[in-house]
């Protein structure tokens, strides 16, 4: 388990297991600075969204459902999906 996932698991984001599994797998392929930016986005994003009247909880719930559907439909592991996404981005 990466430090990001350990940190997120202690917050409300800990409820989104599919997202955390994908974040954990992505850490194997992402440079350290991308991992830090993800933590900043996930940490500051909900607070900033509330300032503008938005709700990040719905976004995380939808993302978790989409990742869960992707895992089920593709029968791929989070690690394989993260590797494929990283390859696609590069």
Short mmCIF file of C-alpha atoms in Angstrom, two decimals:
data_model
loop_
_atom_site.label_atom_id
_atom_site.label_comp_id
_atom_site.label_asym_id
_atom_site.label_seq_id
_atom_site.Cartn_x
_atom_site.Cartn_y
_atom_site.Cartn_z
CA UNK A 1 0.00 0.00 0.00
CA UNK A 2 1.45 3.34 -1.04
CA UNK A 3 1.63 6.41 1.17
CA UNK A 4 -1.09 8.10 -0.88
CA UNK A 5 -3.56 5.29 -0.29
CA UNK A 6 -2.70 5.16 3.41
CA UNK A 7 -3.36 8.89 3.60
CA UNK A 8 -6.63 8.72 1.62
CA UNK A 9 -7.86 5.71 3.60
CA UNK A 10 -7.91 7.88 6.75
CA UNK A 11 -10.23 10.39 5.13
CA UNK A 12 -13.68 10.22 3.54
CA UNK A 13 -11.96 9.00 0.37
CA UNK A 14 -11.35 5.69 2.12
CA UNK A 15 -14.89 4.68 1.17
CA UNK A 16 -13.98 4.56 -2.52
CA UNK A 17 -12.11 1.25 -2.65
CA UNK A 18 -12.04 0.91 -6.43
CA UNK A 19 -10.48 4.35 -6.82
CA UNK A 20 -7.95 3.66 -4.08
CA UNK A 21 -6.98 0.36 -5.70
CA UNK A 22 -6.39 2.14 -9.01
CA UNK A 23 -4.42 4.95 -7.31
CA UNK A 24 -2.30 2.33 -5.56
CA UNK A 25 -1.61 0.56 -8.86
CA UNK A 26 -0.91 3.85 -10.65
CA UNK A 27 1.80 4.68 -8.12
CA UNK A 28 3.96 1.94 -9.67
CA UNK A 29 4.06 3.83 -12.98
CA UNK A 30 3.77 7.52 -12.08
CA UNK A 31 6.69 9.80 -11.23
CA UNK A 32 6.79 11.16 -7.69
CA UNK A 33 5.63 14.65 -8.70
CA UNK A 34 2.44 13.29 -10.33
CA UNK A 35 1.71 11.37 -7.16
CA UNK A 36 2.16 14.51 -5.06
CA UNK A 37 -0.12 16.51 -7.39
CA UNK A 38 -2.79 13.81 -7.10
CA UNK A 39 -2.65 14.06 -3.31
CA UNK A 40 -2.91 17.85 -3.47
CA UNK A 41 -5.85 17.64 -5.90
CA UNK A 42 -7.68 15.06 -3.77
CA UNK A 43 -6.95 16.98 -0.58
CA UNK A 44 -7.70 20.53 -1.68
CA UNK A 45 -10.25 19.73 -4.40
CA UNK A 46 -13.24 18.96 -2.15
CA UNK A 47 -12.64 22.05 -0.02
CA UNK A 48 -12.26 24.27 -3.09
CA UNK A 49 -15.35 22.72 -4.72
CA UNK A 50 -17.42 23.52 -1.61
CA UNK A 51 -16.28 27.16 -1.88
CA UNK A 52 -17.81 27.24 -5.36
CA UNK A 53 -20.97 25.38 -4.33
CA UNK A 54 -20.06 22.03 -5.83
CA UNK A 55 -20.00 18.58 -4.27
CA UNK A 56 -16.98 16.35 -4.90
CA UNK A 57 -18.61 13.43 -3.10
CA UNK A 58 -20.85 12.79 -6.12
CA UNK A 59 -17.82 12.91 -8.42
CA UNK A 60 -15.93 10.38 -6.31
CA UNK A 61 -19.00 8.11 -6.08
CA UNK A 62 -19.41 8.14 -9.86
CA UNK A 63 -15.69 7.59 -10.41
CA UNK A 64 -15.69 4.65 -8.00
CA UNK A 65 -18.67 3.10 -9.80
CA UNK A 66 -17.04 3.60 -13.21
CA UNK A 67 -13.75 2.07 -12.06
CA UNK A 68 -15.69 -0.83 -10.54
CA UNK A 69 -17.57 -1.38 -13.80
CA UNK A 70 -14.31 -1.20 -15.75
CA UNK A 71 -12.68 -3.77 -13.49
CA UNK A 72 -15.68 -6.10 -13.77
CA UNK A 73 -16.22 -5.75 -17.52
CA UNK A 74 -12.57 -5.98 -18.54
CA UNK A 75 -11.64 -8.61 -15.95
CA UNK A 76 -8.34 -6.76 -15.66
CA UNK A 77 -6.50 -6.03 -12.44
CA UNK A 78 -6.07 -2.44 -11.26
CA UNK A 79 -2.36 -2.82 -12.02
CA UNK A 80 -3.04 -3.83 -15.64
CA UNK A 81 -5.51 -0.94 -16.10
CA UNK A 82 -3.04 1.56 -14.62
CA UNK A 83 -0.31 0.26 -16.91
CA UNK A 84 -2.60 0.55 -19.94
CA UNK A 85 -3.69 4.08 -18.99
CA UNK A 86 -0.08 5.12 -18.48
CA UNK A 87 0.85 3.70 -21.89
CA UNK A 88 -2.10 5.55 -23.47
CA UNK A 89 -1.11 8.87 -21.89
CA UNK A 90 2.51 8.58 -22.97
#
